[in-house]
GROMACS .gro file of C-alpha atoms in nm:
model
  194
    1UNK     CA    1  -1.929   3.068   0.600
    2UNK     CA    2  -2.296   2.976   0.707
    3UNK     CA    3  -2.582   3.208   0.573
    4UNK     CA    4  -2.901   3.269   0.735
    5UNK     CA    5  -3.008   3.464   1.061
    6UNK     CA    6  -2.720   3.454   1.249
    7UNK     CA    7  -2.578   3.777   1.338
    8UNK     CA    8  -2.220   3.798   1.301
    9UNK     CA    9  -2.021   4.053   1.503
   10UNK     CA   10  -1.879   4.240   1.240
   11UNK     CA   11  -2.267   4.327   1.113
   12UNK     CA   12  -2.394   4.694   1.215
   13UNK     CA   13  -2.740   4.653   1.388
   14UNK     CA   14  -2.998   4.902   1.235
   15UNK     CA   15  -3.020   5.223   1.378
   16UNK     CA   16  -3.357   5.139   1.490
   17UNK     CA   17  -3.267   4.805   1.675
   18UNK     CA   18  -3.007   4.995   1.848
   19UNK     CA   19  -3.274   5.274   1.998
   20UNK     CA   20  -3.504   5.005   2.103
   21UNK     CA   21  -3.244   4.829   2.275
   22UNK     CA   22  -3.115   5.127   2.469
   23UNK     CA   23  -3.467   5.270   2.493
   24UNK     CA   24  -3.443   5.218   2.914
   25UNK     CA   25  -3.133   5.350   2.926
   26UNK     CA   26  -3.232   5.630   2.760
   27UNK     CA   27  -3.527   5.707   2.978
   28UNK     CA   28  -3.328   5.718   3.327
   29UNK     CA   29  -3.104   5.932   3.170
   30UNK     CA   30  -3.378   6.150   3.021
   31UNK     CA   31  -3.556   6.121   3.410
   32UNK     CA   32  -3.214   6.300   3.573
   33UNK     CA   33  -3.153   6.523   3.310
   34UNK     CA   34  -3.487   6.671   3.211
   35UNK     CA   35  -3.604   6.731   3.549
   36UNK     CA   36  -3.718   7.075   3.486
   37UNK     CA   37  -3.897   6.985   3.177
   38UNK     CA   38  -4.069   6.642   3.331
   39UNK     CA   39  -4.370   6.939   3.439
   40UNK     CA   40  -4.456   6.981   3.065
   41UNK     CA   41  -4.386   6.694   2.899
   42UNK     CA   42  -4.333   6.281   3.009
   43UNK     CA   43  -3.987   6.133   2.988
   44UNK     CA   44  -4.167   5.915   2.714
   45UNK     CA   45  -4.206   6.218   2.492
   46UNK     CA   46  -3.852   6.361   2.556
   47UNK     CA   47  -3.773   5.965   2.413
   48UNK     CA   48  -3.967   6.035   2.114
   49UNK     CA   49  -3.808   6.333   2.027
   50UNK     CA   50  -3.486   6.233   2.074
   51UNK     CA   51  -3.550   5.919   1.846
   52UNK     CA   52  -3.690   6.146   1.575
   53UNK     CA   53  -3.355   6.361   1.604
   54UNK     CA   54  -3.147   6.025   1.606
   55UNK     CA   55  -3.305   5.923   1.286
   56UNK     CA   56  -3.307   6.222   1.114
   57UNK     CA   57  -2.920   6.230   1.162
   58UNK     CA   58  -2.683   6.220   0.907
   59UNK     CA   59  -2.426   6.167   1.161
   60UNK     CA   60  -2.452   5.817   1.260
   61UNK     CA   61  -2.145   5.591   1.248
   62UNK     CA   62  -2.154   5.247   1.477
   63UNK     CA   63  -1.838   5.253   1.666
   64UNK     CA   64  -1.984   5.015   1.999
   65UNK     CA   65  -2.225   5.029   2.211
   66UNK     CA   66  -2.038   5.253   2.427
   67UNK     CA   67  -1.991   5.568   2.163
   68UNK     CA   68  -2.370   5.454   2.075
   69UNK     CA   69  -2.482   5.547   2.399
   70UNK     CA   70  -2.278   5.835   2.416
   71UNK     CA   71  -2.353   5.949   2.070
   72UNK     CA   72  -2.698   5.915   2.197
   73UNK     CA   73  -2.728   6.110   2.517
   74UNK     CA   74  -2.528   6.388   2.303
   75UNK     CA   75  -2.863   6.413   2.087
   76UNK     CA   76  -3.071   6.399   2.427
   77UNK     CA   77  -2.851   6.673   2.589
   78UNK     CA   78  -2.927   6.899   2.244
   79UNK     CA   79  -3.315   6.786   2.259
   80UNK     CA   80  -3.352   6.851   2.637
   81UNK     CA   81  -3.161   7.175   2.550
   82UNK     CA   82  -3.441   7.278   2.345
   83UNK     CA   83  -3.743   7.178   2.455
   84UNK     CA   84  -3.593   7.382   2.741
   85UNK     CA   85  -3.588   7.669   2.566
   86UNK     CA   86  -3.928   7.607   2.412
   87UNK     CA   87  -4.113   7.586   2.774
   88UNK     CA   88  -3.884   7.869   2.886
   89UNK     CA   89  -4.041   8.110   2.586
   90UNK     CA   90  -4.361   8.017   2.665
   91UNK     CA   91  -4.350   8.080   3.032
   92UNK     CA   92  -4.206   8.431   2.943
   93UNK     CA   93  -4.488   8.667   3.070
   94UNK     CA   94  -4.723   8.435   3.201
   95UNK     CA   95  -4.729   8.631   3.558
   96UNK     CA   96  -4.973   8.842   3.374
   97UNK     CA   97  -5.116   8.621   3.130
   98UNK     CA   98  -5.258   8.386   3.483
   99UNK     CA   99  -5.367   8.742   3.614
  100UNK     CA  100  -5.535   8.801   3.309
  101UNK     CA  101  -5.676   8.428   3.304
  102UNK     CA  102  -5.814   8.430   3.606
  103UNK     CA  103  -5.966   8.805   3.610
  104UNK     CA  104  -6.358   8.716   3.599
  105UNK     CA  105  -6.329   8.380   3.711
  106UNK     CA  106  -6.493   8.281   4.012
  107UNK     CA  107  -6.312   8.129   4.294
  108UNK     CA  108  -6.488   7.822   4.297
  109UNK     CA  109  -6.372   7.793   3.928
  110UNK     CA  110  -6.005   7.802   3.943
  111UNK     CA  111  -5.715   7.785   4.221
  112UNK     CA  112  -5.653   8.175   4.311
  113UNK     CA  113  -5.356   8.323   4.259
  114UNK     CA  114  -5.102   8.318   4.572
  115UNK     CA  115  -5.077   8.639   4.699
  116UNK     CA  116  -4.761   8.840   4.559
  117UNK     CA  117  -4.685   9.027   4.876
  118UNK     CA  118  -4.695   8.716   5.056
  119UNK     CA  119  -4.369   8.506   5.067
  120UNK     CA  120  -4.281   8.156   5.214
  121UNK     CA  121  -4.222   7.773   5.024
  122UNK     CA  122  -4.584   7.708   4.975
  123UNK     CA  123  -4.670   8.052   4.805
  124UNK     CA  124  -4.354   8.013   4.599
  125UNK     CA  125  -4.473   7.650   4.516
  126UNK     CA  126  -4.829   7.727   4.431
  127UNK     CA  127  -4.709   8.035   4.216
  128UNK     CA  128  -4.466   7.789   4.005
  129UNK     CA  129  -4.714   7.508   3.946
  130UNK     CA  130  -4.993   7.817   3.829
  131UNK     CA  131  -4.721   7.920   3.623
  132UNK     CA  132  -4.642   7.593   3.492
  133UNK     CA  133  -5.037   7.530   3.425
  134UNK     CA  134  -5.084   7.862   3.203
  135UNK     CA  135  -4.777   7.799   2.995
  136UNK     CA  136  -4.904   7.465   2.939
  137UNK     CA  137  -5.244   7.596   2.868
  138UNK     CA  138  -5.135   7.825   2.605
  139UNK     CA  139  -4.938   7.577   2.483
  140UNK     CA  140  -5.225   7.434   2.363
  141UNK     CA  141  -5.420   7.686   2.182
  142UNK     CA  142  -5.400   7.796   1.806
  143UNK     CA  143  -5.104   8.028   1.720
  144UNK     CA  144  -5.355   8.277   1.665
  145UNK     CA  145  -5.514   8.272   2.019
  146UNK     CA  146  -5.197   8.275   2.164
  147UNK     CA  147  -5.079   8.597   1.977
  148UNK     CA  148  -5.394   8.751   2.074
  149UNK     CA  149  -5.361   8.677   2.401
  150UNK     CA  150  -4.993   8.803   2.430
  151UNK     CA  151  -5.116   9.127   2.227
  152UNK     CA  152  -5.330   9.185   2.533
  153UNK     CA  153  -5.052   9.112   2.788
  154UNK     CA  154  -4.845   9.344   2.572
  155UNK     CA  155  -5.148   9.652   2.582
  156UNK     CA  156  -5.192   9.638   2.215
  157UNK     CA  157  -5.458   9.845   2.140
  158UNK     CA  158  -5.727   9.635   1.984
  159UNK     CA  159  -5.745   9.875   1.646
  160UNK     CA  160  -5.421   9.743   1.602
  161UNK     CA  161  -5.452   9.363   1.670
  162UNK     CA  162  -5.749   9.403   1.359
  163UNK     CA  163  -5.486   9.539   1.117
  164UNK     CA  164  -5.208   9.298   1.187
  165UNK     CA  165  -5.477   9.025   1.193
  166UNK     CA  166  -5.700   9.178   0.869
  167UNK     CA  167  -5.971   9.197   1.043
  168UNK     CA  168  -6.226   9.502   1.144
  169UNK     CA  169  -6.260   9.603   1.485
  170UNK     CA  170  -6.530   9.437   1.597
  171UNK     CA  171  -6.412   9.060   1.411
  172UNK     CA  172  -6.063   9.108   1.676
  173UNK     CA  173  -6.261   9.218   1.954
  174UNK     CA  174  -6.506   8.893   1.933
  175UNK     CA  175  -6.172   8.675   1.815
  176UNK     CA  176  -5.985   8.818   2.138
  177UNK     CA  177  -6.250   8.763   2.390
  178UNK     CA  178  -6.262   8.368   2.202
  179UNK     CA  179  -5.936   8.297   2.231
  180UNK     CA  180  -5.907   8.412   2.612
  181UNK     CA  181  -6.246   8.199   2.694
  182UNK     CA  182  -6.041   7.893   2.542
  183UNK     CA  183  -5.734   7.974   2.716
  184UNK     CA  184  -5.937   7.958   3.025
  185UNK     CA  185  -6.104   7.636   3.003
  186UNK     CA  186  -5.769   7.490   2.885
  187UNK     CA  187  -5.593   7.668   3.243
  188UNK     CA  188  -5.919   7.493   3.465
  189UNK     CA  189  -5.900   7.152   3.287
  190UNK     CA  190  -5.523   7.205   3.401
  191UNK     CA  191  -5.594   7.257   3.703
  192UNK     CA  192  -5.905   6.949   3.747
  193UNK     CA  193  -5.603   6.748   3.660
  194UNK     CA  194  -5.358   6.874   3.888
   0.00000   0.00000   0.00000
């Protein structure tokens, strides 16, 4: 039996080869499926991810192409799952968080915020991609700016941000007002970029 290059059928392509090859594939279904999520992140980065979880899987048997592929968009269902979840935490309470955002802000400085008694597709629309824009935005920042920033949302009074942070009074105060200052040029370079 010759030696060499030649791939025989019996031989199990790498793991690796196999993502590669199926890397398209992957993408159209990652297009349909993460709709929701193609907002936040690119259907390149769901890809990533997804190859990250199909290497770090203990899992793997080659069977064909066929249970490859549908071994594969089980990982991308699981992935899209939970970066679903991730976006969906962050959005929680961003309503206020954009109010908050955009308090102080001229109106030359950032999109306002829709009306709330007003109704209709475009306010709806304009409210969602605002929305999307200050989850993104705090998505972002330090974990520490973002806590603050929730705290605020939440009407923690600022004598007890300091003792959960460790810090005095004044040290939360400046670190609050900080971390709201970079949430807002993070929301308006969101929102250059449309």
């Amino acid at each position: 039996m010759p030696t060499g290059s030649l791939c025989w059928p019996s031989e199990v392509p790498p793991l690796d080869e196999l993502l590669v090859r199926h890397r398209d594939g992957l993408l159209r279904y990652l297009e349909g499926r993460g709709r929701g999520l193609l907002a936040y992140e690119s259907a390149e980065d769901l890809a990533q991810g997804v190859h990250e979880r199909a290497l770090a899987s203990e899992d793997f048997e080659h069977r064909g192409e066929a249970e490859f592929v549908t071994w594969l968009r089980v990982i991308a269902d699981r992935h899209v799952a939970d970066r679903h979840d991730y976006w969906s935490a962050h959005k929680r309470g961003c309503g206020k968080i954009l109010r908050l955002t955009l308090s102080g802000v001229r109106a030359t400085d950032a999109t306002p915020i829709p009306a709330e008694q007003q109704t209709g597709p475009a306010t709806f629309a304009e409210r969602r991609e605002a929305l999307s824009r200050i989850a993104r935005a705090m998505a972002v920042l330090p974990e520490r700016d973002q806590q603050l920033i929730r705290w605020r949302c939440e009407d923690v009074a600022l004598d007890e941000q300091a003792r959960r942070l460790g810090l005095g009074y004044d040290a939360a105060q400046r670190a609050g007002v900080r971390a709201l200052e970079r949430l807002r040029r993070a929301f308006a370079l969101l929102s250059q970029g449309g």
